Short mmCIF file of C-alpha atoms in Angstrom, two decimals:
data_model
loop_
_atom_site.label_atom_id
_atom_site.label_comp_id
_atom_site.label_asym_id
_atom_site.label_seq_id
_atom_site.Cartn_x
_atom_site.Cartn_y
_atom_site.Cartn_z
CA UNK A 675 2.69 29.72 -35.75
CA UNK A 676 -0.52 29.50 -37.68
CA UNK A 677 -2.82 26.65 -36.54
CA UNK A 678 -0.63 26.14 -33.37
CA UNK A 679 -3.76 25.38 -31.36
CA UNK A 680 -4.70 22.62 -33.76
CA UNK A 681 -1.16 21.13 -33.68
CA UNK A 682 -0.95 21.36 -29.96
CA UNK A 683 -4.24 19.50 -29.60
CA UNK A 684 -2.85 16.72 -31.89
CA UNK A 685 0.33 16.50 -29.79
CA UNK A 686 -1.53 16.06 -26.56
CA UNK A 687 -3.76 13.36 -28.15
CA UNK A 688 -0.69 11.47 -29.42
CA UNK A 689 0.92 11.82 -26.14
CA UNK A 690 -1.93 9.97 -24.49
CA UNK A 691 -2.06 7.15 -27.08
CA UNK A 692 1.53 6.69 -28.07
CA UNK A 693 2.22 3.75 -25.93
CA UNK A 694 -0.69 1.68 -27.26
CA UNK A 695 0.14 2.76 -30.83
CA UNK A 696 3.70 1.74 -30.46
CA UNK A 697 2.90 -1.62 -28.83
CA UNK A 698 3.06 -3.74 -32.07
CA UNK A 699 6.65 -2.72 -32.51
CA UNK A 700 7.65 -4.13 -29.13
CA UNK A 701 9.17 -7.22 -30.83
CA UNK A 702 11.59 -5.16 -32.85
CA UNK A 703 12.70 -2.84 -30.05
CA UNK A 704 11.62 -2.42 -26.35
CA UNK A 705 8.45 -0.29 -26.31
CA UNK A 706 9.86 1.86 -23.46
CA UNK A 707 12.72 3.08 -25.69
CA UNK A 708 10.37 3.84 -28.49
CA UNK A 709 8.20 5.77 -26.05
CA UNK A 710 11.14 7.89 -24.89
CA UNK A 711 12.17 8.63 -28.56
CA UNK A 712 8.52 9.46 -29.42
CA UNK A 713 8.11 11.65 -26.37
CA UNK A 714 11.30 13.54 -27.17
CA UNK A 715 10.13 14.15 -30.79
CA UNK A 716 6.77 15.39 -29.52
CA UNK A 717 8.40 17.67 -26.99
CA UNK A 718 10.72 19.07 -29.67
CA UNK A 719 7.87 19.69 -32.09
CA UNK A 720 5.89 21.35 -29.34
CA UNK A 721 8.73 23.73 -28.46
CA UNK A 722 9.16 24.67 -32.15
CA UNK A 723 5.52 25.26 -32.67
CA UNK A 724 5.18 27.42 -29.54
CA UNK A 725 8.49 29.20 -30.12
CA UNK A 726 9.89 27.99 -26.77
CA UNK A 727 7.24 29.89 -24.84
CA UNK A 728 6.57 28.73 -21.30
CA UNK A 729 3.69 30.09 -19.26
CA UNK A 730 4.22 31.74 -15.89
CA UNK A 731 2.09 29.13 -14.09
CA UNK A 732 4.23 26.37 -15.49
CA UNK A 733 7.46 28.18 -14.62
CA UNK A 734 6.44 28.59 -10.98
CA UNK A 735 5.23 25.06 -10.56
CA UNK A 736 8.33 23.55 -12.07
CA UNK A 737 10.61 25.73 -9.83
CA UNK A 738 8.56 24.50 -6.84
CA UNK A 739 8.85 20.89 -7.81
CA UNK A 740 12.58 21.02 -8.27
CA UNK A 741 12.96 22.77 -4.90
CA UNK A 742 11.05 19.86 -3.42
CA UNK A 743 13.36 17.41 -5.22
CA UNK A 744 16.59 19.17 -4.07
CA UNK A 745 15.38 19.61 -0.52
CA UNK A 746 14.47 15.92 -0.30
CA UNK A 747 17.93 15.00 -1.51
CA UNK A 748 19.72 17.09 0.92
CA UNK A 749 17.41 17.06 3.98
CA UNK A 750 16.41 13.50 3.88
CA UNK A 751 19.51 12.23 2.24
CA UNK A 752 17.63 10.37 -0.55
CA UNK A 753 19.70 7.62 -2.20
CA UNK A 754 21.66 9.28 -5.11
CA UNK A 755 20.74 6.58 -7.71
CA UNK A 756 17.01 6.85 -6.71
CA UNK A 757 17.23 10.69 -6.97
CA UNK A 758 18.80 10.48 -10.44
CA UNK A 759 16.31 7.80 -11.58
CA UNK A 760 13.20 9.62 -10.46
CA UNK A 761 14.42 13.04 -11.60
CA UNK A 762 15.35 11.93 -15.08
CA UNK A 763 12.13 9.83 -15.43
CA UNK A 764 10.01 12.81 -14.30
CA UNK A 765 11.61 15.20 -16.74
CA UNK A 766 11.44 12.76 -19.67
CA UNK A 767 7.89 11.46 -19.10
CA UNK A 768 5.86 13.71 -16.76
CA UNK A 769 7.47 17.21 -17.24
CA UNK A 770 7.28 16.75 -21.07
CA UNK A 771 3.55 15.93 -20.78
CA UNK A 772 3.05 18.85 -18.48
CA UNK A 773 4.62 21.27 -20.84
CA UNK A 774 2.82 19.90 -23.96
CA UNK A 775 -0.60 20.02 -22.35
CA UNK A 776 0.03 23.57 -21.00
CA UNK A 777 0.14 25.12 -24.54
CA UNK A 778 -2.90 26.69 -25.99
CA UNK A 779 -5.14 24.14 -27.59
CA UNK A 780 -8.54 23.97 -29.32
CA UNK A 781 -10.58 21.82 -27.08
CA UNK A 782 -12.94 20.87 -29.92
CA UNK A 783 -9.95 19.71 -32.02
CA UNK A 784 -8.50 17.82 -28.96
CA UNK A 785 -11.73 15.87 -28.52
CA UNK A 786 -11.93 15.05 -32.16
CA UNK A 787 -8.38 13.86 -32.26
CA UNK A 788 -8.87 11.77 -29.13
CA UNK A 789 -11.84 10.08 -30.79
CA UNK A 790 -9.92 9.27 -34.00
CA UNK A 791 -6.80 8.08 -32.18
CA UNK A 792 -8.96 5.93 -29.80
CA UNK A 793 -9.80 3.75 -32.85
CA UNK A 794 -6.21 3.68 -34.20
CA UNK A 795 -5.06 2.76 -30.63
CA UNK A 796 -7.48 -0.10 -30.51
CA UNK A 797 -6.47 -1.55 -33.83
CA UNK A 798 -2.83 -1.15 -33.08
CA UNK A 799 -3.19 -3.05 -29.79
CA UNK A 800 -5.22 -5.82 -31.54
CA UNK A 801 -2.22 -6.26 -33.89
CA UNK A 802 0.08 -6.17 -30.90
CA UNK A 803 -1.99 -8.96 -29.13
CA UNK A 804 -1.78 -11.02 -32.27
CA UNK A 805 2.08 -10.62 -32.29
CA UNK A 806 2.22 -11.35 -28.55
CA UNK A 807 0.24 -14.57 -29.08
CA UNK A 808 2.68 -15.71 -31.76
CA UNK A 809 5.62 -15.07 -29.44
CA UNK A 810 3.80 -16.07 -26.28
CA UNK A 811 4.64 -12.83 -24.58
CA UNK A 812 1.20 -11.50 -23.29
CA UNK A 813 1.76 -8.60 -20.86
CA UNK A 814 -1.61 -7.91 -19.20
CA UNK A 815 -0.40 -4.69 -17.53
CA UNK A 816 0.63 -3.09 -20.78
CA UNK A 817 -2.25 -4.26 -22.80
CA UNK A 818 -4.86 -3.35 -20.23
CA UNK A 819 -3.72 0.23 -19.52
CA UNK A 820 -3.05 0.86 -23.25
CA UNK A 821 -6.71 -0.10 -23.95
CA UNK A 822 -8.46 1.91 -21.26
CA UNK A 823 -8.17 5.35 -22.86
CA UNK A 824 -9.94 4.00 -25.98
CA UNK A 825 -12.64 2.46 -23.72
CA UNK A 826 -13.22 5.73 -21.86
CA UNK A 827 -13.61 7.80 -25.12
CA UNK A 828 -15.74 5.22 -26.84
CA UNK A 829 -17.91 4.88 -23.67
CA UNK A 830 -18.28 8.63 -23.59
CA UNK A 831 -19.49 8.54 -27.22
CA UNK A 832 -22.05 5.96 -26.30
CA UNK A 833 -23.39 8.20 -23.48
CA UNK A 834 -23.33 11.19 -25.77
CA UNK A 835 -25.41 9.34 -28.39
CA UNK A 836 -23.00 10.23 -31.27
CA UNK A 837 -22.54 7.36 -33.63
CA UNK A 838 -23.94 5.31 -30.77
CA UNK A 839 -24.15 1.88 -32.45
CA UNK A 840 -20.64 2.05 -33.94
CA UNK A 841 -19.20 3.38 -30.63
CA UNK A 842 -21.04 0.71 -28.57
CA UNK A 843 -19.72 -2.05 -30.76
CA UNK A 844 -16.09 -0.91 -30.42
CA UNK A 845 -16.62 -0.13 -26.71
CA UNK A 846 -17.69 -3.72 -26.09
CA UNK A 847 -14.84 -5.09 -28.18
CA UNK A 848 -12.39 -2.97 -26.08
CA UNK A 849 -13.93 -4.11 -22.75
CA UNK A 850 -13.88 -7.74 -23.92
CA UNK A 851 -10.16 -7.32 -24.77
CA UNK A 852 -9.54 -5.78 -21.31
CA UNK A 853 -11.14 -8.75 -19.65
CA UNK A 854 -9.17 -11.26 -21.69
CA UNK A 855 -5.80 -9.52 -21.81
CA UNK A 856 -5.93 -6.65 -19.26
CA UNK A 857 -5.94 -6.31 -15.53
CA UNK A 858 -8.27 -5.29 -12.77
CA UNK A 859 -7.04 -1.71 -12.47
CA UNK A 860 -8.51 -0.66 -15.88
CA UNK A 861 -11.99 -1.34 -14.52
CA UNK A 862 -11.36 0.98 -11.60
CA UNK A 863 -10.55 3.64 -14.14
CA UNK A 864 -13.89 3.07 -16.00
CA UNK A 865 -15.88 3.08 -12.70
CA UNK A 866 -14.21 6.22 -11.50
CA UNK A 867 -14.90 8.00 -14.74
CA UNK A 868 -18.61 6.93 -14.52
CA UNK A 869 -18.84 8.24 -10.98
CA UNK A 870 -17.14 11.59 -11.85
CA UNK A 871 -19.44 11.88 -14.97
CA UNK A 872 -22.50 11.42 -12.89
CA UNK A 873 -21.38 13.92 -10.35
CA UNK A 874 -20.14 16.74 -12.56
CA UNK A 875 -21.96 16.27 -15.90
CA UNK A 876 -25.34 14.61 -15.31
CA UNK A 877 -27.98 16.58 -13.66
CA UNK A 878 -29.48 14.20 -11.06
CA UNK A 879 -33.11 14.64 -10.11
CA UNK A 880 -34.74 12.80 -7.30
CA UNK A 881 -36.01 10.08 -9.52
CA UNK A 882 -32.60 9.40 -11.01
CA UNK A 883 -30.98 9.48 -7.61
CA UNK A 884 -33.27 6.79 -6.31
CA UNK A 885 -32.71 4.71 -9.51
CA UNK A 886 -28.91 5.15 -9.13
CA UNK A 887 -29.04 4.12 -5.49
CA UNK A 888 -31.11 1.01 -6.25
CA UNK A 889 -28.61 0.00 -9.02
CA UNK A 890 -25.62 0.41 -6.73
CA UNK A 891 -27.22 -1.63 -3.92
CA UNK A 892 -28.47 -4.28 -6.42
CA UNK A 893 -24.98 -4.40 -7.95
CA UNK A 894 -23.29 -4.86 -4.62
CA UNK A 895 -25.57 -7.75 -3.57
CA UNK A 896 -25.12 -9.30 -7.05
CA UNK A 897 -21.31 -9.28 -6.69
CA UNK A 898 -21.47 -10.95 -3.21
CA UNK A 899 -24.10 -13.52 -4.36
CA UNK A 900 -23.41 -17.22 -4.77
CA UNK A 901 -24.84 -16.88 -8.33
CA UNK A 902 -22.22 -14.37 -9.37
CA UNK A 903 -19.47 -16.49 -7.78
CA UNK A 904 -20.60 -19.60 -9.62
CA UNK A 905 -20.72 -17.76 -12.94
CA UNK A 906 -17.19 -16.32 -12.58
CA UNK A 907 -15.83 -19.68 -11.52
CA UNK A 908 -17.65 -21.45 -14.40
CA UNK A 909 -16.42 -18.96 -17.04
CA UNK A 910 -12.88 -18.88 -15.70
CA UNK A 911 -12.39 -22.62 -15.34
CA UNK A 912 -14.12 -23.67 -18.55
CA UNK A 913 -13.34 -20.94 -21.00
CA UNK A 914 -11.00 -18.17 -20.02
CA UNK A 915 -8.47 -19.64 -17.62
CA UNK A 916 -5.71 -17.39 -19.15
CA UNK A 917 -7.52 -14.18 -18.17
CA UNK A 918 -5.71 -12.36 -15.40
CA UNK A 919 -8.86 -10.46 -14.45
CA UNK A 920 -10.96 -13.52 -14.18
CA UNK A 921 -8.07 -15.33 -12.29
CA UNK A 922 -7.98 -12.55 -9.68
CA UNK A 923 -11.77 -12.42 -9.28
CA UNK A 924 -11.89 -16.28 -9.02
CA UNK A 925 -9.14 -16.19 -6.38
CA UNK A 926 -10.93 -13.51 -4.44
CA UNK A 927 -14.12 -15.57 -4.47
CA UNK A 928 -12.42 -18.82 -3.39
CA UNK A 929 -9.79 -17.48 -0.99
CA UNK A 930 -10.99 -14.00 0.11
CA UNK A 931 -10.25 -10.40 -0.91
CA UNK A 932 -6.86 -10.18 0.78
CA UNK A 933 -5.54 -13.08 -1.18
CA UNK A 934 -6.21 -11.34 -4.52
CA UNK A 935 -4.33 -8.15 -3.64
CA UNK A 936 -0.98 -9.37 -5.13
CA UNK A 937 0.94 -8.46 -1.96
CA UNK A 938 -0.46 -4.94 -1.71
CA UNK A 939 -1.63 -5.48 1.92
CA UNK A 940 1.97 -5.96 2.96
CA UNK A 941 3.12 -2.93 0.91
CA UNK A 942 0.39 -0.76 2.57
CA UNK A 943 1.43 -1.96 6.04
CA UNK A 944 5.03 -1.10 5.37
CA UNK A 945 3.99 2.30 3.97
CA UNK A 946 1.99 3.14 7.08
CA UNK A 947 5.06 2.23 9.23
CA UNK A 948 7.23 4.53 7.10
CA UNK A 949 4.76 7.24 7.60
CA UNK A 950 4.68 6.71 11.38
CA UNK A 951 8.52 7.00 11.41
CA UNK A 952 8.35 10.47 9.94
CA UNK A 953 4.82 11.91 10.12
CA UNK A 954 5.28 15.66 9.84
CA UNK A 955 7.56 16.20 6.75
CA UNK A 956 7.89 12.59 5.48
CA UNK A 957 10.92 10.77 4.19
CA UNK A 958 11.56 12.59 0.96
CA UNK A 959 10.42 12.01 -2.64
CA UNK A 960 11.05 8.63 -4.24
CA UNK A 961 11.28 6.92 -0.84
CA UNK A 962 9.49 3.76 -2.03
CA UNK A 963 12.30 3.15 -4.57
CA UNK A 964 14.89 3.72 -1.88
CA UNK A 965 13.50 0.91 0.34
CA UNK A 966 12.20 -1.44 -2.39
CA UNK A 967 12.00 -1.85 -6.16
CA UNK A 968 8.38 -0.80 -6.42
CA UNK A 969 5.91 1.97 -5.61
CA UNK A 970 3.47 2.10 -2.71
CA UNK A 971 0.64 1.35 -5.06
CA UNK A 972 -1.57 4.15 -3.64
CA UNK A 973 -1.00 7.87 -4.20
CA UNK A 974 -2.34 8.89 -0.73
CA UNK A 975 0.06 6.64 1.00
CA UNK A 976 2.93 7.85 -1.22
CA UNK A 977 2.20 11.45 -0.41
CA UNK A 978 1.98 10.64 3.40
CA UNK A 979 5.25 8.61 3.27
CA UNK A 980 7.19 11.14 1.13
CA UNK A 981 5.91 14.45 2.54
CA UNK A 982 4.04 13.58 5.72
CA UNK A 983 1.18 15.61 7.15
CA UNK A 984 2.51 18.72 5.44
CA UNK A 985 2.21 16.97 2.08
CA UNK A 986 -1.29 15.70 2.86
CA UNK A 987 -2.46 19.26 3.66
CA UNK A 988 -0.99 20.49 0.41
CA UNK A 989 -2.74 17.67 -1.44
CA UNK A 990 -6.03 18.59 0.18
CA UNK A 991 -5.52 22.31 -0.87
CA UNK A 992 -4.75 21.32 -4.53
CA UNK A 993 -7.75 19.02 -4.50
CA UNK A 994 -10.09 21.82 -3.44
CA UNK A 995 -8.61 24.17 -6.10
CA UNK A 996 -9.34 21.45 -8.81
CA UNK A 997 -12.78 20.85 -7.35
CA UNK A 998 -13.49 24.65 -7.59
CA UNK A 999 -12.24 24.73 -11.26
CA UNK A 1000 -14.52 21.78 -12.19
CA UNK A 1001 -17.56 23.32 -10.54
CA UNK A 1002 -17.00 26.73 -12.07
CA UNK A 1003 -16.06 25.43 -15.57
CA UNK A 1004 -18.75 26.57 -18.11
CA UNK A 1005 -17.53 24.44 -20.93
CA UNK A 1006 -18.79 20.86 -21.09
CA UNK A 1007 -16.00 19.98 -23.53
CA UNK A 1008 -13.38 21.13 -20.99
CA UNK A 1009 -15.13 19.43 -18.12
CA UNK A 1010 -15.22 16.11 -19.97
CA UNK A 1011 -11.53 16.39 -20.85
CA UNK A 1012 -10.58 17.12 -17.27
CA UNK A 1013 -12.59 14.07 -16.02
CA UNK A 1014 -11.11 11.89 -18.75
CA UNK A 1015 -7.48 12.52 -17.78
CA UNK A 1016 -8.24 12.67 -14.04
CA UNK A 1017 -9.89 9.20 -14.18
CA UNK A 1018 -6.93 7.81 -16.21
CA UNK A 1019 -4.51 9.10 -13.64
CA UNK A 1020 -6.25 8.54 -10.31
CA UNK A 1021 -7.74 5.21 -11.36
CA UNK A 1022 -4.13 3.92 -11.74
CA UNK A 1023 -2.73 5.82 -8.77
CA UNK A 1024 -5.27 4.38 -6.42
CA UNK A 1025 -3.77 0.85 -6.78
CA UNK A 1026 -0.47 1.27 -8.60
CA UNK A 1027 2.05 3.53 -10.18
CA UNK A 1028 3.85 6.63 -8.93
CA UNK A 1029 2.68 10.30 -8.89
CA UNK A 1030 5.96 11.50 -10.39
CA UNK A 1031 5.84 9.07 -13.29
CA UNK A 1032 2.09 9.02 -14.15
CA UNK A 1033 1.95 10.84 -17.52
CA UNK A 1034 -1.81 11.19 -17.47
CA UNK A 1035 -1.72 13.08 -14.21
CA UNK A 1036 0.74 15.58 -15.52
CA UNK A 1037 -1.25 15.98 -18.71
CA UNK A 1038 -4.23 16.82 -16.53
CA UNK A 1039 -2.18 19.37 -14.58
CA UNK A 1040 -1.00 20.89 -17.86
CA UNK A 1041 -4.53 21.16 -19.07
CA UNK A 1042 -5.60 22.87 -15.91
CA UNK A 1043 -2.79 25.44 -16.50
CA UNK A 1044 -3.92 25.66 -20.14
CA UNK A 1045 -7.57 26.45 -19.08
CA UNK A 1046 -6.49 28.95 -16.47
CA UNK A 1047 -4.08 30.66 -18.83
CA UNK A 1048 -6.04 30.87 -22.02
CA UNK A 1049 -9.66 29.76 -21.70
CA UNK A 1050 -10.79 30.94 -18.31
CA UNK A 1051 -10.36 34.55 -19.37
CA UNK A 1052 -12.79 33.98 -22.21
CA UNK A 1053 -15.30 32.18 -20.02
CA UNK A 1054 -14.48 28.80 -21.52
CA UNK A 1055 -17.82 28.63 -23.31
CA UNK A 1056 -16.70 26.80 -26.36
CA UNK A 1057 -19.35 24.21 -26.14
CA UNK A 1058 -19.44 21.06 -28.30
#
């Protein structure tokens, strides 16, 4: 189809922002149902635009994944209801994202659409927050993670010096909303993106390295100082005692780091015990949902528990391949896009979520397939 690259770029952008854009409609119908319907429509449109074409890379990876699913079910005797739940959820959310992102795109159009939709996403969430306030139904997890893609893209615009003043204003608004209505995990995403941006994009000379080192050390001592503790306590108690982020920071300051982990320390201990029970090949995919109603809140632990040492070795191999692709990528546009989706995925997977259900992770994998299939052959030199 003519302009298929442009349409594919738009579909990938909508896929990323659809949850935040749909948030104001949550009062009419549960946003998860709207998300499923919207995902199905995007997948259908993508299949039509690309005439049902599926790349060889995508086919091989999908076959490999479903072999893992089936072998886990029969070898590890994974609970049937867990198997069905994870499989259907993976197909609906992650596999759809994987396919959509693997189709040929225009990286220039993708970045432009991401910029435009970041503003639409922000305004939509502001409307959603207003509606939630009226109905007293603030959900900090939903709002925070729906805001963070806008924050990343606006933050990148600030660093890129394009419309810097406007981007900075909306970036600060987004960060303020994340502090007031978000959760701590979103700031892990922002910090991770900044670190990856410095490593892969910024050319660090000796002077900048010294400056960065001084800033990191100064920041650390500021965070543990009594001055910072008193400021957080003052702000939380007197002004924003409804902020979940400040609540957790205040709790960490008053009661210690472990007390602010929301029970993750116990989850991590249980996960390590499950890994010790079956260290070589693990306990099978979806094991956390078989033994509890939540994930292990850390993707490394999840891989270790589900697939053991074998899975960890495979994870290291995949990580090295991705590192090689990032280092050899000649296009700044592609590299930024990779870092954007990698930060969104890994920032959440470090402290929550599940690798099979994290849409941003599978969009990232789809974009890697996209790059290897269509752009790497041409050298990927479509600079911005």
